[in-house]
N, CA, C and O of each residue as an XYZ file, in Angstrom:
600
protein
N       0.854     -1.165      0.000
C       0.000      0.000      0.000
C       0.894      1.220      0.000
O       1.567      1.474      0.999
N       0.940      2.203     -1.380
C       1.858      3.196     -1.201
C       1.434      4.472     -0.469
O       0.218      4.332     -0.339
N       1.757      5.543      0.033
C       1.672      6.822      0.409
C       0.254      7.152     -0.096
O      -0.013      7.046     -1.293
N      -0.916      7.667      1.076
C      -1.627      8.436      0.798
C      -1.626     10.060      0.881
O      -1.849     10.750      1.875
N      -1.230     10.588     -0.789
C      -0.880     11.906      0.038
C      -2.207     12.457     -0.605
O      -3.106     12.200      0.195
N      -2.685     13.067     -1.643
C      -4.266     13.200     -2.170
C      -5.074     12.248     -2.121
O      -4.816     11.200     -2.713
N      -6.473     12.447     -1.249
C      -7.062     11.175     -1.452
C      -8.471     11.380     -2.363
O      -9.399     12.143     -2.094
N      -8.333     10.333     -3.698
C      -9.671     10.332     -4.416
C     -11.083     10.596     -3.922
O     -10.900     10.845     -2.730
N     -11.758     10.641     -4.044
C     -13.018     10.398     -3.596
C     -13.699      8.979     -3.261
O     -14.538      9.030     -2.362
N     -13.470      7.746     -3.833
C     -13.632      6.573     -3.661
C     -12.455      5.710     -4.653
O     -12.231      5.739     -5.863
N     -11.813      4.912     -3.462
C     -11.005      3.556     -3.774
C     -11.654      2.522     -3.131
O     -12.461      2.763     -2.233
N     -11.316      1.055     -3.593
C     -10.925      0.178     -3.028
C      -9.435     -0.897     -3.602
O      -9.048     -0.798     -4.766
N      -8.831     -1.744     -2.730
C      -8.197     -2.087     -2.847
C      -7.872     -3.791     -2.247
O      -8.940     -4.331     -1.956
N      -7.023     -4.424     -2.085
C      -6.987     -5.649     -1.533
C      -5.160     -5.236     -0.990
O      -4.373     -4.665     -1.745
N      -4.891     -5.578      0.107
C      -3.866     -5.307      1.301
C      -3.574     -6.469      2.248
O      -4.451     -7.131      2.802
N      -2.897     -6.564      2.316
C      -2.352     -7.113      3.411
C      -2.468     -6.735      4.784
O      -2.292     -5.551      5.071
N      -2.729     -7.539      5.643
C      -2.973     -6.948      7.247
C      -1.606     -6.046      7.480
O      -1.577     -4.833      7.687
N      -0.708     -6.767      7.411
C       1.059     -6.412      7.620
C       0.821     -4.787      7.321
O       0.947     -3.918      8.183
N       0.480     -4.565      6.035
C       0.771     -3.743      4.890
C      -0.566     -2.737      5.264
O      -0.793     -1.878      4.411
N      -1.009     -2.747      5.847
C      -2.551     -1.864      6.810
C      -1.637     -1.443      7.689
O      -0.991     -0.394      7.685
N      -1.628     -2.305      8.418
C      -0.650     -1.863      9.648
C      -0.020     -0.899      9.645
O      -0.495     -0.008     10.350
N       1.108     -0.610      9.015
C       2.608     -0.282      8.257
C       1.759      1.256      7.852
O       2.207      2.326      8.266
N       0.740      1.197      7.163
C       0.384      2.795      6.561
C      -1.453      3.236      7.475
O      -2.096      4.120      6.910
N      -1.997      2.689      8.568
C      -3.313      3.421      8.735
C      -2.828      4.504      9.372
O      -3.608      5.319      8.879
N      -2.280      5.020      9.945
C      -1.443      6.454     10.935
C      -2.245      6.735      9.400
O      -3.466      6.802      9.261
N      -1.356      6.858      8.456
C      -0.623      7.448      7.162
C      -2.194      7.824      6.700
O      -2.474      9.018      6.587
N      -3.214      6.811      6.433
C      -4.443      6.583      6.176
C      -5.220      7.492      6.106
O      -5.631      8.123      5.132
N      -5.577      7.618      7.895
C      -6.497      7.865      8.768
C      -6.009      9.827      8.896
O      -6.802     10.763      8.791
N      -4.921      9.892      9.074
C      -4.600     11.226      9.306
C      -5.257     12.607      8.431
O      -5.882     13.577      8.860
N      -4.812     12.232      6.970
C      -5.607     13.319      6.119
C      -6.912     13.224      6.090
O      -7.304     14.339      5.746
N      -7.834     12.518      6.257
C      -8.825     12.214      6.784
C      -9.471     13.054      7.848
O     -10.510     13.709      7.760
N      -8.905     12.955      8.561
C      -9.329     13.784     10.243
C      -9.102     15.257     10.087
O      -9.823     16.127     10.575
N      -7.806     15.492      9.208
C      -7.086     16.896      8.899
C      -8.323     17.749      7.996
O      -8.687     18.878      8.328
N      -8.915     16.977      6.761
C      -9.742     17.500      6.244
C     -11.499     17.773      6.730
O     -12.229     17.087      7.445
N     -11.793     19.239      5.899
C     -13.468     18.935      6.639
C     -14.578     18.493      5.446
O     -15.304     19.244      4.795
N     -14.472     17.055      5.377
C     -15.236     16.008      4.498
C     -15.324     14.932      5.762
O     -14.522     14.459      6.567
N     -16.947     14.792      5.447
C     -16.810     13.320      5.562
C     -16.142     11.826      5.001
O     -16.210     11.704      3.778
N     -15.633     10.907      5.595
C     -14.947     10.010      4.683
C     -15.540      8.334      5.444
O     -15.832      8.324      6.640
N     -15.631      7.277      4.760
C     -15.734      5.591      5.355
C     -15.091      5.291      4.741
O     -14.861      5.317      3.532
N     -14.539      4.794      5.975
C     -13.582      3.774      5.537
C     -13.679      2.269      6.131
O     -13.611      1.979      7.325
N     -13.832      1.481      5.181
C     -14.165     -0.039      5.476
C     -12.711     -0.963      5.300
O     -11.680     -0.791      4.651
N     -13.123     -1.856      6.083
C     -11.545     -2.997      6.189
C     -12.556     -4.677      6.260
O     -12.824     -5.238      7.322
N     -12.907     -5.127      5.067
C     -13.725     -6.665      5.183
C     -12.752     -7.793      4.665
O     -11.961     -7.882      3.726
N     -13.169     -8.635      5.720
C     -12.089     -9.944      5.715
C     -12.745    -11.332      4.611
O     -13.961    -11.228      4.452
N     -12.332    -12.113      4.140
C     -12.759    -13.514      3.503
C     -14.341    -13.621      4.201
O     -15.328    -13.915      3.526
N     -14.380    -13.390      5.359
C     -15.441    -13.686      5.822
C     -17.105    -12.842      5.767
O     -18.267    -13.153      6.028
N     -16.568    -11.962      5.401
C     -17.398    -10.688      5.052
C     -17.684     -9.902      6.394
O     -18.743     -9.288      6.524
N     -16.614     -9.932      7.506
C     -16.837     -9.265      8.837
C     -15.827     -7.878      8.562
O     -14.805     -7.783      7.882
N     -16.420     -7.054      9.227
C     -15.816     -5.825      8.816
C     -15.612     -4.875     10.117
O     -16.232     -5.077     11.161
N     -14.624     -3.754      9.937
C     -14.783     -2.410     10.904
C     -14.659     -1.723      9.853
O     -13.994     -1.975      8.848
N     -15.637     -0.396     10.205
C     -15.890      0.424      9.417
C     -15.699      1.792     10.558
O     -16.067      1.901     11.728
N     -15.090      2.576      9.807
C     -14.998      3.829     10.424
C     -15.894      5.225      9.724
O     -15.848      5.395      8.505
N     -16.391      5.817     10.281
C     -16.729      7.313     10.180
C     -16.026      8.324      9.998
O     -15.011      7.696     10.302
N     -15.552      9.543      9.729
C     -14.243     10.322      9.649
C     -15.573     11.604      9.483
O     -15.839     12.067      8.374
N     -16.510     12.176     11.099
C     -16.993     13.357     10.673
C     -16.147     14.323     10.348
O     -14.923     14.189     10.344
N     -16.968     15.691      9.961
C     -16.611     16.982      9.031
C     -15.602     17.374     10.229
O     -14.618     18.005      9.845
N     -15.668     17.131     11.499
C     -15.301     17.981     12.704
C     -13.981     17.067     13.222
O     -13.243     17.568     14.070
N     -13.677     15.631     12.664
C     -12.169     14.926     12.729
C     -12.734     13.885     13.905
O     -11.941     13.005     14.240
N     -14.264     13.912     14.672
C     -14.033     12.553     15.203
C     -14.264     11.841     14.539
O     -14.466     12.093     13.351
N     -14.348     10.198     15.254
C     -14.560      9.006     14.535
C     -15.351      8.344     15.296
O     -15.371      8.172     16.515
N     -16.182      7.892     14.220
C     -17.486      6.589     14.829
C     -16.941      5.436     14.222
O     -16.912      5.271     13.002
N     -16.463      4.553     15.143
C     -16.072      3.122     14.312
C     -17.322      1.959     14.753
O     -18.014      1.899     15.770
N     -17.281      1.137     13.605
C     -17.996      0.183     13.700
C     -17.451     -1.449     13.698
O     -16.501     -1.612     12.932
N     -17.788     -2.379     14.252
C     -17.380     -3.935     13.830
C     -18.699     -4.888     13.922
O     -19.498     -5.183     14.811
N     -18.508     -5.234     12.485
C     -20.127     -5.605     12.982
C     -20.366     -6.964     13.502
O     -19.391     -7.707     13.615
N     -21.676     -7.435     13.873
C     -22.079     -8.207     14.940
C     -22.942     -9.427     14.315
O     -23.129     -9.751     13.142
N     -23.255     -9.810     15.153
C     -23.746    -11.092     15.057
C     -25.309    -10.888     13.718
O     -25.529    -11.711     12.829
N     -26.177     -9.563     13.971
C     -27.193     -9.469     13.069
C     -26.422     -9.265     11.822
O     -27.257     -9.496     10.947
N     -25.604     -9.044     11.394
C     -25.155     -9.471      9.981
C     -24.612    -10.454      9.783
O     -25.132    -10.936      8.776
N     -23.795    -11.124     10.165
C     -23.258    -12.318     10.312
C     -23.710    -13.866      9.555
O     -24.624    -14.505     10.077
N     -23.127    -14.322      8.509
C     -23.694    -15.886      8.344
C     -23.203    -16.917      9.501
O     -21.994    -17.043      9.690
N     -24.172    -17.681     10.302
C     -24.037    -18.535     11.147
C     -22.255    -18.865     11.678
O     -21.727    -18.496     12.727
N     -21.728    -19.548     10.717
C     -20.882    -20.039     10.386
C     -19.519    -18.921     10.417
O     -18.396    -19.414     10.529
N     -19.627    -17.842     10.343
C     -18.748    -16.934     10.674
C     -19.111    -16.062     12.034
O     -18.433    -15.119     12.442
N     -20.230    -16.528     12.610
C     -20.785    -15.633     14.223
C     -19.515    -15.410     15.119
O     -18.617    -16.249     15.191
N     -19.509    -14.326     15.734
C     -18.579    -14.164     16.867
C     -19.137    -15.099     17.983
O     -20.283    -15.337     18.364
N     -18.222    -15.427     18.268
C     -18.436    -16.799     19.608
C     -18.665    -15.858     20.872
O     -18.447    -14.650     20.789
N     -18.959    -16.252     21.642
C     -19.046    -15.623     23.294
C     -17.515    -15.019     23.756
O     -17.578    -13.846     24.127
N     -16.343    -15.539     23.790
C     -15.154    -15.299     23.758
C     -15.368    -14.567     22.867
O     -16.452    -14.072     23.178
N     -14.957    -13.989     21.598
C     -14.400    -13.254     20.780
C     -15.904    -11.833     21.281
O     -15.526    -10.767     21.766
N     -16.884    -11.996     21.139
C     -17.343    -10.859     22.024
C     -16.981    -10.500     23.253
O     -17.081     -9.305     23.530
N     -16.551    -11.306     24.129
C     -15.757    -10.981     25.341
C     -14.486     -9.775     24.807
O     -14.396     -8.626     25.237
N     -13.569    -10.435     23.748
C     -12.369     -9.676     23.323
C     -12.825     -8.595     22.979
O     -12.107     -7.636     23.262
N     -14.186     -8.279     22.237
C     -14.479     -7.037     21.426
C     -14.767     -6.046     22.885
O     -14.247     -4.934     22.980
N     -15.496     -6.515     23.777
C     -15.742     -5.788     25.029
C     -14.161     -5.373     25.509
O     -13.956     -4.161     25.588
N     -13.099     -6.222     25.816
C     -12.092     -6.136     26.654
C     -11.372     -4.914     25.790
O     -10.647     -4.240     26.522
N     -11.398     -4.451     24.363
C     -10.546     -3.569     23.507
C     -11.822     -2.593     23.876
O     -11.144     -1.569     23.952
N     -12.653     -2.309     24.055
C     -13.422     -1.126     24.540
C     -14.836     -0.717     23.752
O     -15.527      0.261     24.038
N     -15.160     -1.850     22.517
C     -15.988     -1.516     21.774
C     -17.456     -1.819     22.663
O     -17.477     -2.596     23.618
N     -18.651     -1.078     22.180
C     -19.877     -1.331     23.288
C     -20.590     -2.435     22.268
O     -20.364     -2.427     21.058
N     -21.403     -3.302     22.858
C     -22.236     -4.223     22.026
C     -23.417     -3.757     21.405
O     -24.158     -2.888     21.864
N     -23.523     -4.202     20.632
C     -24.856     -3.842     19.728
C     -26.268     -3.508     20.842
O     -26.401     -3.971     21.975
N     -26.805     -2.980     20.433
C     -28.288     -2.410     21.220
C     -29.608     -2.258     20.065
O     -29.938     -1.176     19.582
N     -30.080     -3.197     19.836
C     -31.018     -2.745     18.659
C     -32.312     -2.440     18.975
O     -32.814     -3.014     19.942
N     -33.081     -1.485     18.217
C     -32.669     -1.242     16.620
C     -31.622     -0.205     16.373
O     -31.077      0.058     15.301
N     -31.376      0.510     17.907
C     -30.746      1.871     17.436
C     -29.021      1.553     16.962
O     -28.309      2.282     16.271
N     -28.728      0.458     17.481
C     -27.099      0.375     17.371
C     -27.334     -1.342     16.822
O     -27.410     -2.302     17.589
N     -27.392     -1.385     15.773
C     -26.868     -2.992     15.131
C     -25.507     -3.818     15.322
O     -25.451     -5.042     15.437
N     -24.081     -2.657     15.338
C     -23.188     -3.645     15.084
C     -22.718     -3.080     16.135
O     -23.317     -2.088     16.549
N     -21.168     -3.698     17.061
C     -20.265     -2.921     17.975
C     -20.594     -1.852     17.653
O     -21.551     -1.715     16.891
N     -19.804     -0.642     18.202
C     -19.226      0.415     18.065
C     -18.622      1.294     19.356
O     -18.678      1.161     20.579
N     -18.011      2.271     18.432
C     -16.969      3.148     19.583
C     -17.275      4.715     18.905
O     -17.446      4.874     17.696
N     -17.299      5.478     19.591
C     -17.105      6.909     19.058
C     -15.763      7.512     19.810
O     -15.499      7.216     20.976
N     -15.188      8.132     19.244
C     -13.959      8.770     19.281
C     -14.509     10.280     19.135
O     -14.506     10.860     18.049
N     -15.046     10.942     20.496
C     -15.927     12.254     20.057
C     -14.907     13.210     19.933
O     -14.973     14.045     19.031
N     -13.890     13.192     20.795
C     -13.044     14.382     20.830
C     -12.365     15.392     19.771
O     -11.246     15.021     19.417
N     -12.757     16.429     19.277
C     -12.218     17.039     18.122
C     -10.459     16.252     17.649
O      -9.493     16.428     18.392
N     -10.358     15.464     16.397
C      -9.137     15.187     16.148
C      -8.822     14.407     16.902
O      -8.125     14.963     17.751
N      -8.980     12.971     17.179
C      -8.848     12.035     18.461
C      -7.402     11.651     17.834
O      -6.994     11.898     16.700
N      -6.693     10.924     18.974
C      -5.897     10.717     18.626
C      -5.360      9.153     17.831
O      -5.500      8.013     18.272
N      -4.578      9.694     16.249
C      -4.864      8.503     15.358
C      -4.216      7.754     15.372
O      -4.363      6.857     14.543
N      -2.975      7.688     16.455
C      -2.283      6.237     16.849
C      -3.357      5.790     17.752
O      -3.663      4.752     17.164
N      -3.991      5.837     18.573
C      -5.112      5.170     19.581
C      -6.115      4.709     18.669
O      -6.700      3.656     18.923
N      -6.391      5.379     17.619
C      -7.527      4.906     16.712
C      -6.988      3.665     15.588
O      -7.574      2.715     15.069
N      -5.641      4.160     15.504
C      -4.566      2.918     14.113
C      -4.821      1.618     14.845
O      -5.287      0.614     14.306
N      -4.374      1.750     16.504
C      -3.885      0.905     17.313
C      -5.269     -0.445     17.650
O      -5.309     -1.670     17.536
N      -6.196      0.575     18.077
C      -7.189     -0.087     18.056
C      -8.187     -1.380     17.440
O      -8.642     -2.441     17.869
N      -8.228     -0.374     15.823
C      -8.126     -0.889     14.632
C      -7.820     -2.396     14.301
O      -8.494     -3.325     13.855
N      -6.431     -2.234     14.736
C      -5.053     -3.290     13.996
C      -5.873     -4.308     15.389
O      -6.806     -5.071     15.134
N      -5.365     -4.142     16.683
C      -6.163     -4.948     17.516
C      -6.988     -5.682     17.160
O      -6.754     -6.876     16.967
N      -8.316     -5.057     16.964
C      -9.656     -5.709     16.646
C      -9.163     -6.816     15.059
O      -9.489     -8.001     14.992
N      -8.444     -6.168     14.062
C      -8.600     -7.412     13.166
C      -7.578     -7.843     13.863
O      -7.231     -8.172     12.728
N      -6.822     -8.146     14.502
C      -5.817     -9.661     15.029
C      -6.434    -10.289     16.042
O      -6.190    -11.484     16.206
N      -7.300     -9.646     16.870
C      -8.069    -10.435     17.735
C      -9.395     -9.619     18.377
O      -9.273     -8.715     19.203
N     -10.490    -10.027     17.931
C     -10.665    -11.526     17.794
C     -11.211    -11.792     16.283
O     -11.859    -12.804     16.017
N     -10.825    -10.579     15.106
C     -10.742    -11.378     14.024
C      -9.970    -12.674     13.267
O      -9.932    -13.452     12.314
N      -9.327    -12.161     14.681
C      -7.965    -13.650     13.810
C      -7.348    -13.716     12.985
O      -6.918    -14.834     12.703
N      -6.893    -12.338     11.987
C      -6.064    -12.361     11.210
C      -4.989    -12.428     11.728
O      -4.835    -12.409     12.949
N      -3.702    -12.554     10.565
C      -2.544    -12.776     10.474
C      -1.993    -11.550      9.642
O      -2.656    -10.695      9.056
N      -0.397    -11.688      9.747
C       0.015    -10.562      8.632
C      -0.356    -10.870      7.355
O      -0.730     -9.996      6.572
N      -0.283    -12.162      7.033
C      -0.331    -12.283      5.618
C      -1.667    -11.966      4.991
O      -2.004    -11.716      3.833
N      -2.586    -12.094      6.605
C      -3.970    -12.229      5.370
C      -4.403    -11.171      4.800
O      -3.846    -10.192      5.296
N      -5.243    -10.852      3.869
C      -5.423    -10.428      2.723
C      -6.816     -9.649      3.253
O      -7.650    -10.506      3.548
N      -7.429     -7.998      3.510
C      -8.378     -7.253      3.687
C      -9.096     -7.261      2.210
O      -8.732     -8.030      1.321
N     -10.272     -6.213      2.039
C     -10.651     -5.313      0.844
C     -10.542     -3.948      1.948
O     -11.002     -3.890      3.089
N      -9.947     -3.128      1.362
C      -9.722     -1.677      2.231
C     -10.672     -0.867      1.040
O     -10.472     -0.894     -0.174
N     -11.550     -0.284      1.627
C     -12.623      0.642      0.639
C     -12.422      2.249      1.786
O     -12.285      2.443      2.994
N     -12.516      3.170      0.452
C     -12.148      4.299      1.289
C     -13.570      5.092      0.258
O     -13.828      4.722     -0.887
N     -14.395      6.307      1.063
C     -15.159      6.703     -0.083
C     -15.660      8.096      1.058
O     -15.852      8.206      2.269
N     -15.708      8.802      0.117
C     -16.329     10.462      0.804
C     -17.517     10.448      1.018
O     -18.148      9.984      0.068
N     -18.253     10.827      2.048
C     -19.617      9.912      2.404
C     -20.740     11.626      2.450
O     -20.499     12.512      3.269
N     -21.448     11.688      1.806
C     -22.407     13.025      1.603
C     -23.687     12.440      2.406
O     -24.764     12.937      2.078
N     -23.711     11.404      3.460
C     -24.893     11.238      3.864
C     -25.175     12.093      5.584
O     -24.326     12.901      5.959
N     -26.220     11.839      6.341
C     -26.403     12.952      7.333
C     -25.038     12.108      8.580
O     -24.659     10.939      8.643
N     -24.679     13.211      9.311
C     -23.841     12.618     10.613
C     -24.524     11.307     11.136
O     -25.659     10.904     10.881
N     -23.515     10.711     11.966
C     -23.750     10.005     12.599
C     -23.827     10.116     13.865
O     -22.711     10.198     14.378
N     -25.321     10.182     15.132
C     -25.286     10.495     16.061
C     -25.757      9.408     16.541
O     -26.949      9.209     16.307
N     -25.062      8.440     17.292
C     -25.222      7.193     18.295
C     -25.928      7.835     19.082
O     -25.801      9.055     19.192
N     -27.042      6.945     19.966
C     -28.124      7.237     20.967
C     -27.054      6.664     22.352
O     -26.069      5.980     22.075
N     -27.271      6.910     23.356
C     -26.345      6.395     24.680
C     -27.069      5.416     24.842
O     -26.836      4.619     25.752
């Protein structure tokens, strides 16, 4: 994954966990710096994903989603929701909140805590490895904010 220094309006790509790692600082930063909305998605073989928010104002609403999207066969187990709790994400609450999530309200949060996080959640309890292989989708998002209910 080379240098993001202008970012398009919508990519996607296929990456390496390693190779995520190595550049989300890099990612995530112009992102927060600019006042656009931006999503950015990271989905595994399995079709499980974290998805981030990037409001006009530089916080972040991240998402990982949960068991209501989920095919059987790829469900987070009781343990691996345990892990998603222990890294700080809150559990789904429906209808208003479907998948995990975290908000990062603070103007410009900070994007090693947000890289760090991130990388966490896919090594555990997604279970990737370096080698394995994301779809990284990045796209400028014109739809209304996102305001989580408590």
């Amino acid at each position: 994954m080379g240098a993001v220094r202008v970012l398009p309006p919508e990519w996607s790509m296929s990456v390496r966990l390693a190779d995520l790692g190595e550049r989300v600082e890099e990612l995530l930063a112009p992102m927060v710096r600019h006042a656009r909305r931006w999503v950015v998605l990271a989905e595994d073989a399995h079709r499980r994903y974290v998805r981030l928010l990037v409001e006009r104002d530089g916080s972040i609403y991240a998402e990982a989603v949960s068991n209501n999207y989920l095919a059987a066969a790829d469900a987070w187990s009781e343990a691996d929701e345990e892990r998603l709790t222990r890294l700080g994400w809150e559990p789904p609450c429906l209808p208003e909140r479907p998948n995990w999530n975290l908000l990062f309200s603070r103007r410009r949060p900070d994007i090693a805590h947000v890289s760090a996080l991130l990388m966490c959640t896919l090594r555990d309890p997604f279970l990737l490895e370096d080698t394995d292989t994301l779809v990284l989708s990045v796209a400028r998002s014109q739809g209304a904010e996102v305001k989580p209910t408590a």
